[in-house]
Short mmCIF file of C-alpha atoms in Angstrom, two decimals:
data_model
loop_
_atom_site.label_atom_id
_atom_site.label_comp_id
_atom_site.label_asym_id
_atom_site.label_seq_id
_atom_site.Cartn_x
_atom_site.Cartn_y
_atom_site.Cartn_z
CA MET A 1 -107.02 -30.99 123.31
CA ARG A 2 -104.16 -32.87 121.57
CA GLY A 3 -105.21 -35.85 124.22
CA SER A 4 -108.77 -35.54 123.29
CA ARG A 5 -107.86 -36.79 119.58
CA LEU A 6 -106.95 -40.35 121.27
CA PRO A 7 -109.90 -42.72 120.98
CA PRO A 8 -111.25 -43.43 124.66
CA PRO A 9 -110.13 -47.11 126.04
CA TRP A 10 -113.98 -48.14 126.00
CA LEU A 11 -114.22 -47.83 122.14
CA LEU A 12 -111.78 -50.53 121.35
CA PRO A 13 -113.81 -53.52 123.07
CA LEU A 14 -116.89 -52.36 121.08
CA VAL A 15 -114.95 -52.28 117.96
CA LEU A 16 -113.45 -55.81 118.51
CA SER A 17 -117.09 -57.06 119.75
CA ALA A 18 -118.33 -55.92 116.25
CA PHE A 19 -115.47 -57.43 114.45
CA ALA A 20 -115.84 -60.93 116.35
CA VAL A 21 -119.55 -61.01 115.63
CA GLN A 22 -119.15 -60.36 111.83
CA THR A 23 -116.27 -62.88 111.65
CA ASP A 24 -118.22 -65.49 113.18
CA ASP A 25 -120.89 -64.76 110.40
CA PHE A 26 -118.88 -65.10 107.29
CA VAL A 27 -116.15 -67.22 108.43
CA ILE A 28 -118.00 -70.41 107.17
CA ILE A 29 -117.29 -68.84 103.70
CA GLY A 30 -114.12 -69.83 103.51
CA VAL A 31 -114.01 -73.29 105.12
CA LEU A 32 -117.38 -74.10 103.92
CA PRO A 33 -116.34 -77.25 101.69
CA ALA A 34 -114.32 -78.61 104.55
CA ILE A 35 -117.50 -78.44 107.02
CA ALA A 36 -119.42 -79.99 104.26
CA SER A 37 -117.10 -82.95 104.05
CA ALA A 38 -116.65 -83.43 107.81
CA MET A 39 -120.38 -83.33 108.59
CA SER A 40 -121.18 -85.53 105.50
CA VAL A 41 -123.61 -83.16 103.86
CA SER A 42 -123.69 -81.16 100.74
CA GLU A 43 -122.24 -77.63 100.28
CA ALA A 44 -125.85 -76.03 99.97
CA ALA A 45 -126.66 -77.55 102.93
CA ALA A 46 -123.22 -76.32 104.78
CA GLY A 47 -124.19 -73.01 103.40
CA GLN A 48 -127.22 -72.95 105.24
CA LEU A 49 -125.28 -72.47 108.71
CA VAL A 50 -124.60 -68.72 107.38
CA THR A 51 -128.60 -68.61 106.76
CA VAL A 52 -129.84 -69.77 110.16
CA TYR A 53 -127.20 -67.51 111.90
CA SER A 54 -128.65 -64.68 109.78
CA LEU A 55 -132.23 -65.34 110.33
CA VAL A 56 -132.09 -66.01 113.81
CA TYR A 57 -130.39 -62.64 114.42
CA ALA A 58 -132.70 -60.78 112.23
CA LEU A 59 -135.77 -62.17 114.44
CA ALA A 60 -134.17 -62.05 117.65
CA ALA A 61 -132.37 -58.40 117.63
CA PRO A 62 -135.62 -56.35 117.70
CA LEU A 63 -136.95 -58.85 120.54
CA TRP A 64 -134.03 -58.46 122.39
CA ALA A 65 -133.89 -54.53 122.15
CA VAL A 66 -137.76 -54.79 123.81
CA LEU A 67 -136.62 -57.52 126.66
CA PHE A 68 -133.44 -56.07 127.61
CA ALA A 69 -134.45 -52.45 127.53
CA ARG A 70 -133.85 -51.83 131.13
CA VAL A 71 -130.85 -54.37 131.65
CA PRO A 72 -127.69 -52.27 132.00
CA GLN A 73 -125.91 -51.98 128.83
CA ARG A 74 -122.47 -53.07 130.05
CA ARG A 75 -124.27 -56.19 131.70
CA ALA A 76 -125.95 -57.06 128.54
CA LEU A 77 -122.95 -56.74 126.30
CA LEU A 78 -120.74 -58.90 128.94
CA CYS A 79 -123.57 -61.69 129.25
CA ALA A 80 -123.95 -61.80 125.44
CA LEU A 81 -120.03 -61.97 124.80
CA ALA A 82 -119.32 -64.79 127.24
CA VAL A 83 -122.44 -66.93 125.70
CA PHE A 84 -121.24 -65.79 121.91
CA ALA A 85 -117.67 -67.42 122.99
CA ALA A 86 -118.74 -70.32 124.73
CA ALA A 87 -121.14 -71.20 121.69
CA ASN A 88 -117.93 -70.81 119.41
CA VAL A 89 -115.49 -72.64 121.45
CA ALA A 90 -117.75 -75.72 121.64
CA ALA A 91 -118.13 -75.96 117.88
CA PRO A 92 -115.08 -78.14 117.24
CA LEU A 93 -116.91 -80.59 119.71
CA ALA A 94 -120.15 -80.96 117.68
CA ASP A 95 -120.67 -84.43 116.86
CA GLY A 96 -122.88 -83.89 113.62
CA TYR A 97 -124.56 -81.26 111.44
CA LEU A 98 -127.55 -80.85 113.94
CA THR A 99 -125.26 -80.19 116.72
CA LEU A 100 -123.51 -77.64 114.96
CA THR A 101 -126.36 -75.91 113.73
CA ALA A 102 -127.82 -75.47 117.45
CA LEU A 103 -124.54 -73.84 118.24
CA ARG A 104 -124.72 -71.59 115.42
CA VAL A 105 -128.24 -70.59 116.71
CA LEU A 106 -126.88 -69.86 119.97
CA ALA A 107 -123.93 -67.79 118.89
CA ALA A 108 -126.55 -65.79 116.76
CA LEU A 109 -128.79 -65.07 119.62
CA ALA A 110 -125.90 -63.75 121.40
CA ALA A 111 -124.67 -61.68 118.56
CA ALA A 112 -128.17 -60.05 118.43
CA VAL A 113 -127.60 -58.50 121.49
CA VAL A 114 -124.08 -57.68 121.34
CA LEU A 115 -123.86 -55.74 118.05
CA PRO A 116 -126.79 -53.30 118.73
CA THR A 117 -125.72 -53.16 122.21
CA ALA A 118 -122.10 -52.00 121.24
CA LEU A 119 -123.47 -49.53 118.73
CA ALA A 120 -126.06 -48.13 121.56
CA LEU A 121 -122.96 -47.59 124.23
CA ALA A 122 -120.80 -45.88 121.48
CA SER A 123 -123.85 -43.38 120.88
CA THR A 124 -124.53 -43.26 124.76
CA LEU A 125 -120.60 -42.80 125.71
CA ALA A 126 -119.61 -40.70 123.13
CA PRO A 127 -119.67 -36.90 123.51
CA PRO A 128 -121.84 -35.02 121.13
CA GLU A 129 -119.08 -33.72 118.91
CA ARG A 130 -117.60 -37.32 118.28
CA ARG A 131 -121.08 -39.45 118.35
CA GLY A 132 -120.61 -40.07 114.40
CA ARG A 133 -116.92 -40.70 114.69
CA HIS A 134 -117.41 -43.22 117.26
CA LEU A 135 -120.36 -44.98 115.52
CA ALA A 136 -118.27 -44.98 112.57
CA ALA A 137 -115.63 -46.78 114.45
CA VAL A 138 -117.68 -49.69 115.50
CA MET A 139 -118.94 -50.03 111.93
CA THR A 140 -115.23 -50.50 110.92
CA GLY A 141 -115.04 -53.42 112.82
CA LEU A 142 -118.04 -54.79 110.65
CA THR A 143 -116.16 -53.98 107.70
CA GLY A 144 -112.51 -55.28 109.07
CA ALA A 145 -114.26 -58.46 109.82
CA VAL A 146 -114.61 -59.08 106.10
CA LEU A 147 -111.47 -57.70 105.09
CA LEU A 148 -109.36 -59.17 107.74
CA GLY A 149 -111.17 -61.81 110.09
CA VAL A 150 -112.67 -63.96 107.27
CA PRO A 151 -109.44 -64.29 105.43
CA LEU A 152 -107.57 -64.95 108.60
CA GLY A 153 -110.29 -67.50 109.75
CA THR A 154 -109.72 -69.00 106.30
CA TRP A 155 -106.28 -69.26 106.67
CA ILE A 156 -106.59 -70.90 109.97
CA GLY A 157 -108.77 -73.40 108.71
CA SER A 158 -106.56 -74.44 105.84
CA LEU A 159 -103.88 -75.06 108.49
CA TRP A 160 -105.44 -76.80 111.15
CA GLY A 161 -108.90 -77.63 110.10
CA TRP A 162 -112.36 -75.96 110.13
CA PRO A 163 -112.65 -76.60 114.09
CA ALA A 164 -109.54 -74.20 114.71
CA THR A 165 -111.62 -71.37 112.75
CA PHE A 166 -114.58 -71.57 115.10
CA ALA A 167 -111.98 -71.52 118.17
CA PHE A 168 -110.57 -68.54 116.64
CA CYS A 169 -114.15 -66.77 116.66
CA GLY A 170 -114.20 -67.94 120.33
CA VAL A 171 -111.26 -66.27 120.91
CA LEU A 172 -112.10 -63.11 119.40
CA GLY A 173 -115.31 -63.02 121.72
CA LEU A 174 -113.17 -63.67 124.86
CA VAL A 175 -110.80 -61.11 124.17
CA ALA A 176 -113.42 -58.47 123.78
CA LEU A 177 -115.20 -59.89 127.08
CA ALA A 178 -112.01 -59.18 128.74
CA LEU A 179 -111.59 -55.53 127.44
CA ALA A 180 -115.08 -54.51 127.95
CA ALA A 181 -115.04 -55.80 131.55
CA ARG A 182 -112.23 -53.66 132.11
CA THR A 183 -112.61 -50.18 130.45
CA LEU A 184 -116.58 -49.89 130.21
CA PRO A 185 -117.99 -47.78 132.94
CA GLY A 186 -121.07 -49.70 134.97
CA GLY A 187 -124.84 -48.47 135.55
CA LEU A 188 -125.60 -47.75 131.82
CA VAL A 189 -129.14 -48.29 131.24
CA GLU A 190 -131.35 -47.36 128.33
CA GLU A 191 -132.69 -43.95 128.38
CA GLU A 192 -136.37 -45.03 127.67
CA HIS A 193 -138.62 -48.01 127.91
CA ARG A 194 -138.76 -49.16 124.25
CA THR A 195 -141.96 -50.99 123.27
CA LEU A 196 -142.79 -53.11 119.79
CA SER A 197 -144.83 -49.65 118.56
CA ASP A 198 -141.48 -47.72 119.28
CA LEU A 199 -139.49 -49.76 117.08
CA VAL A 200 -142.08 -49.66 114.21
CA ARG A 201 -142.68 -46.25 114.30
CA PRO A 202 -139.50 -45.38 112.16
CA LEU A 203 -141.30 -47.10 109.67
CA VAL A 204 -143.99 -44.93 108.98
CA ASP A 205 -141.85 -42.63 106.59
CA ARG A 206 -141.80 -44.09 103.10
CA THR A 207 -138.46 -43.64 102.57
CA VAL A 208 -137.13 -45.31 105.66
CA ALA A 209 -139.08 -48.45 104.32
CA ALA A 210 -137.73 -48.08 100.95
CA VAL A 211 -134.11 -48.04 102.55
CA LEU A 212 -135.24 -51.36 104.31
CA VAL A 213 -136.29 -53.16 101.37
CA ILE A 214 -133.27 -51.79 99.32
CA THR A 215 -131.05 -53.36 102.13
CA VAL A 216 -132.49 -56.58 102.32
CA LEU A 217 -132.13 -57.06 98.37
CA THR A 218 -128.77 -55.62 98.03
CA VAL A 219 -127.44 -57.72 101.22
CA ALA A 220 -129.40 -60.85 99.80
CA GLY A 221 -127.48 -60.33 96.41
CA ASN A 222 -124.28 -59.85 97.83
CA LEU A 223 -124.40 -62.75 100.38
CA ALA A 224 -126.04 -65.06 97.49
CA PHE A 225 -122.46 -64.76 95.94
CA GLN A 226 -120.15 -64.12 98.88
CA THR A 227 -121.62 -67.21 100.82
CA TYR A 228 -120.84 -69.53 97.94
CA VAL A 229 -117.62 -67.50 96.49
CA ALA A 230 -115.49 -70.60 97.36
CA VAL A 231 -117.80 -72.78 95.27
CA VAL A 232 -118.01 -70.56 92.43
CA LEU A 233 -114.26 -69.79 92.26
CA ALA A 234 -113.57 -73.59 92.54
CA GLY A 235 -115.54 -74.10 89.32
CA LEU A 236 -114.63 -71.01 87.49
CA SER A 237 -110.76 -71.13 87.99
CA GLY A 238 -110.15 -74.27 90.05
CA VAL A 239 -109.19 -72.01 93.04
CA THR A 240 -108.09 -74.06 96.20
CA PRO A 241 -108.66 -73.16 100.06
CA VAL A 242 -105.00 -71.74 100.24
CA VAL A 243 -105.69 -69.56 97.29
CA LEU A 244 -109.06 -68.59 98.16
CA GLY A 245 -107.58 -66.88 101.38
CA VAL A 246 -105.30 -64.83 99.38
CA LEU A 247 -108.30 -64.01 96.84
CA LEU A 248 -110.28 -62.94 100.03
CA VAL A 249 -107.67 -60.67 101.22
CA CYS A 250 -107.31 -59.13 97.57
CA SER A 251 -111.24 -58.38 97.38
CA GLY A 252 -110.72 -57.24 100.82
CA ILE A 253 -108.56 -54.45 100.23
CA GLY A 254 -110.79 -53.88 97.36
CA GLY A 255 -113.72 -53.28 99.87
CA LEU A 256 -111.73 -51.06 102.07
CA LEU A 257 -111.25 -48.67 99.19
CA GLY A 258 -114.62 -48.79 98.50
CA ALA A 259 -116.07 -48.00 101.73
CA GLN A 260 -113.70 -44.90 102.01
CA ALA A 261 -114.62 -43.82 98.80
CA SER A 262 -118.11 -44.37 99.49
CA GLY A 263 -117.90 -42.01 102.29
CA HIS A 264 -116.18 -38.96 99.97
CA LEU A 265 -118.80 -39.53 97.52
CA VAL A 266 -121.68 -39.38 99.96
CA ASP A 267 -120.50 -36.05 101.30
CA ARG A 268 -119.91 -34.68 97.77
CA PHE A 269 -122.72 -36.05 95.50
CA GLY A 270 -125.20 -37.27 98.34
CA PRO A 271 -126.21 -40.83 99.27
CA LEU A 272 -128.95 -41.50 96.33
CA ARG A 273 -126.32 -40.97 93.60
CA THR A 274 -123.75 -43.17 95.49
CA LEU A 275 -126.13 -45.74 96.18
CA ARG A 276 -127.46 -46.02 92.77
CA GLY A 277 -123.57 -45.65 91.22
CA SER A 278 -122.50 -48.62 93.71
CA VAL A 279 -125.44 -51.09 93.13
CA THR A 280 -125.12 -50.66 89.33
CA LEU A 281 -121.20 -51.38 89.63
CA PHE A 282 -121.96 -54.45 91.80
CA CYS A 283 -124.60 -55.59 89.06
CA LEU A 284 -122.40 -55.25 86.16
CA THR A 285 -119.58 -57.52 88.09
CA MET A 286 -121.70 -60.01 88.61
CA SER A 287 -122.82 -60.13 85.21
CA ALA A 288 -119.29 -60.26 83.86
CA LEU A 289 -118.60 -63.35 86.42
CA ALA A 290 -121.80 -65.09 84.95
CA LEU A 291 -120.43 -64.44 81.34
CA LEU A 292 -117.17 -65.91 82.17
CA TRP A 293 -118.63 -69.14 83.58
CA SER A 294 -119.69 -69.98 80.03
CA THR A 295 -116.27 -70.11 79.03
CA ALA A 296 -114.82 -71.61 82.15
CA PRO A 297 -112.22 -72.73 82.97
CA VAL A 298 -110.80 -69.31 82.96
CA PRO A 299 -107.14 -67.86 83.91
CA LEU A 300 -107.10 -66.51 87.40
CA TRP A 301 -105.71 -63.02 86.37
CA ALA A 302 -109.19 -62.70 84.83
CA VAL A 303 -111.21 -63.26 87.99
CA VAL A 304 -108.92 -61.23 90.27
CA PRO A 305 -109.81 -57.68 89.28
CA LEU A 306 -113.40 -58.68 89.20
CA LEU A 307 -113.45 -59.90 92.68
CA VAL A 308 -111.71 -56.56 93.59
CA VAL A 309 -114.22 -54.40 91.95
CA TRP A 310 -117.16 -56.71 93.41
CA SER A 311 -116.05 -56.06 96.93
CA ALA A 312 -115.44 -52.42 96.60
CA ALA A 313 -118.99 -52.10 95.02
CA ALA A 314 -120.46 -54.06 97.60
CA TRP A 315 -118.61 -52.03 100.67
CA ALA A 316 -119.70 -49.00 98.92
CA VAL A 317 -123.51 -49.55 99.46
CA PRO A 318 -123.85 -49.68 103.26
CA PRO A 319 -122.66 -45.97 104.21
CA SER A 320 -125.03 -44.49 101.77
CA LEU A 321 -127.84 -46.69 103.14
CA GLN A 322 -126.67 -45.76 106.58
CA THR A 323 -126.79 -42.26 106.00
CA LEU A 324 -130.29 -42.39 104.21
CA MET A 325 -131.64 -44.05 107.34
CA LEU A 326 -130.19 -41.41 110.09
CA ASP A 327 -131.25 -38.56 107.44
CA ARG A 328 -134.90 -39.86 107.15
CA ALA A 329 -135.55 -41.46 110.74
CA GLY A 330 -134.23 -38.31 112.52
CA THR A 331 -131.91 -38.18 115.58
CA ARG A 332 -134.41 -39.34 118.12
CA ALA A 333 -135.46 -42.25 116.31
CA ALA A 334 -131.95 -43.37 115.15
CA SER A 335 -131.23 -45.69 118.29
CA ARG A 336 -134.54 -47.45 116.97
CA ALA A 337 -134.06 -47.44 113.27
CA VAL A 338 -130.39 -48.76 113.70
CA ALA A 339 -131.94 -51.88 115.53
CA VAL A 340 -134.78 -52.45 112.77
CA HIS A 341 -132.30 -51.73 110.03
CA SER A 342 -129.45 -54.15 111.47
CA ALA A 343 -132.30 -56.81 111.48
CA SER A 344 -132.99 -56.29 107.72
CA VAL A 345 -129.49 -56.78 106.98
CA TYR A 346 -129.54 -60.26 108.48
CA VAL A 347 -133.16 -60.66 106.62
CA GLY A 348 -131.34 -60.09 103.41
CA ALA A 349 -128.27 -62.34 104.54
CA ALA A 350 -130.56 -65.04 105.31
CA LEU A 351 -132.49 -64.67 101.87
CA GLY A 352 -129.35 -64.29 100.04
CA GLY A 353 -128.18 -67.77 101.80
CA VAL A 354 -131.36 -69.55 100.76
CA LEU A 355 -131.54 -68.16 97.23
CA GLY A 356 -127.49 -68.71 96.63
CA GLY A 357 -128.18 -72.54 97.98
CA ALA A 358 -130.89 -73.14 95.47
CA ALA A 359 -128.53 -71.47 92.60
CA VAL A 360 -125.70 -73.79 93.71
CA ALA A 361 -128.05 -76.90 93.71
CA ALA A 362 -128.63 -76.13 90.06
CA SER A 363 -125.31 -74.71 89.11
CA PRO A 364 -123.00 -72.82 90.53
CA GLY A 365 -122.68 -70.60 87.34
CA LEU A 366 -126.10 -69.21 88.36
CA VAL A 367 -124.87 -67.76 91.48
CA PRO A 368 -123.63 -64.43 90.15
CA VAL A 369 -126.66 -64.24 88.15
CA VAL A 370 -129.19 -64.33 91.17
CA ALA A 371 -126.87 -61.84 92.91
CA ALA A 372 -127.08 -59.52 89.94
CA VAL A 373 -131.02 -59.78 90.01
CA LEU A 374 -131.46 -59.29 93.66
CA ALA A 375 -129.44 -56.14 93.82
CA GLY A 376 -131.07 -54.77 90.43
CA LEU A 377 -134.53 -55.08 91.95
CA GLY A 378 -133.07 -53.11 94.94
CA LEU A 379 -132.42 -50.24 92.28
CA LEU A 380 -136.21 -50.15 91.92
CA PHE A 381 -136.97 -48.79 95.16
CA VAL A 382 -134.32 -46.23 95.41
CA PRO A 383 -136.09 -42.67 95.93
CA GLY A 384 -136.47 -40.94 92.37
CA ARG A 385 -135.36 -37.52 93.80
CA ARG A 386 -134.33 -35.55 97.31
CA ARG A 387 -136.69 -33.90 99.28
CA SER A 388 -134.46 -30.61 99.25
CA PRO A 389 -131.02 -30.16 98.45
CA THR A 390 -129.45 -30.12 102.21
CA ARG A 391 -131.67 -32.96 103.29
CA ASP A 392 -129.33 -35.62 102.14
CA ARG A 393 -126.34 -34.13 104.18
CA PRO A 394 -126.40 -34.25 107.91
CA ARG A 395 -125.49 -30.71 109.06
CA ALA A 396 -122.87 -30.17 111.88
CA GLY A 397 -123.91 -31.27 115.04
CA GLY A 398 -126.44 -33.50 113.93
CA ALA A 399 -127.53 -36.45 111.70
CA GLY A 400 -130.98 -36.18 111.49
CA GLY A 401 -131.85 -33.21 108.59
CA GLY A 402 -130.64 -30.45 110.96
CA ARG A 403 -132.12 -31.01 114.39
CA PRO A 404 -129.94 -29.99 117.09
CA PRO A 405 -128.48 -32.89 118.84
CA HIS A 406 -129.63 -31.68 122.10
CA PRO A 407 -133.35 -30.71 122.46
CA ARG A 408 -132.48 -28.53 125.44
CA ARG A 409 -130.20 -26.26 123.19
CA ALA A 410 -132.00 -22.97 122.28
CA ARG A 411 -132.99 -23.14 118.86
CA ARG A 412 -131.52 -20.64 116.49
CA PRO A 413 -134.17 -18.08 114.95
CA GLY A 414 -136.12 -19.25 111.75
CA THR A 415 -135.38 -23.13 112.40
CA GLY A 416 -138.42 -25.26 111.87
CA ARG A 417 -138.28 -27.74 114.68
CA HIS A 418 -141.19 -29.69 113.68
CA ARG A 419 -140.28 -29.74 109.96
CA ASP A 420 -136.77 -30.84 110.60
CA GLY A 421 -137.35 -33.20 113.37
CA ASP A 422 -139.75 -35.02 111.24
CA ARG A 423 -137.48 -35.60 108.55
#
């Protein structure tokens, strides 16, 4: 029993895969001015590399989920990681902005297979009593990318130039590929053939649709600021790339604390209250940064606490949204809901990149204003009340409003199967 507490060897490459994909998406934030200078484009144009990546992922993820439904999951993950690594290793050889953009599209197409497949493998390989923890571990890879991967990539870029940052992402992909090839069992296939109607079916529930809208708006608000944080901080306090790396580490610590606190708050107060509080705190932080812009330049000590609170609030949002999605979609639709929800995250990222770029073109001081407005709009779609006191919390053994994790298991007397399952 003591050995069972150790994570299985196949879990590490899944976590590292998520870490590599998320780092690759956001690492441009730290080297954006350098890319703009090297490619002779504006910083707003360089920021669209994040937008392109996010938009391609959002469009490709549901499509790949259908086209590759009968492809063994191990094979799909290994092939996608190989393409992902190759696209990043080739980025330093790009001879212009269009070539670099094409490589970002290729990396995003591969990432749209990597992340959903990693989540599906974590759910498939995990024993029922540890499925939630293994899924959470893969999600930790996403959080760790922003907390560690992006600052590390920014630091590498400040020392050896922006091409080294992309090479770093390629190395992460290669390491994940090697570990996955060694530890993942073969012959893993999707349990059922998924069609477009299967992917759309979870949206029938109005609460699920609301969660997707909230996700798009809150992610857009966060990415509008996060994508151009280097530009905003340079104008606000004269922050240099080296100092930016330190500040991203500080904000990363805040994000880690915010994510951990959010999990406890969701368990104690439910996802709805946690979501409202987190988004409200995010809006207040963005409003404070917008006010500080009017008095720029401001000392760095006045900005650092706001960056920490911003990151904590931003990373407190996903756990509550994920809990709401699993709670309302139900366990049987969880895999399809995750694919659609994952796409909605990247739709929000793409929207945030576009609107953030427009704000930067007008004035960097408008970026936190746009971020606050987008997130504030998301609050309007938060459901007003819970359906019942127990629906917001998954019961022991399952995440879908009390449905047993295995349909073959005998139901307890008095359990309303259809009522619970439809939640």
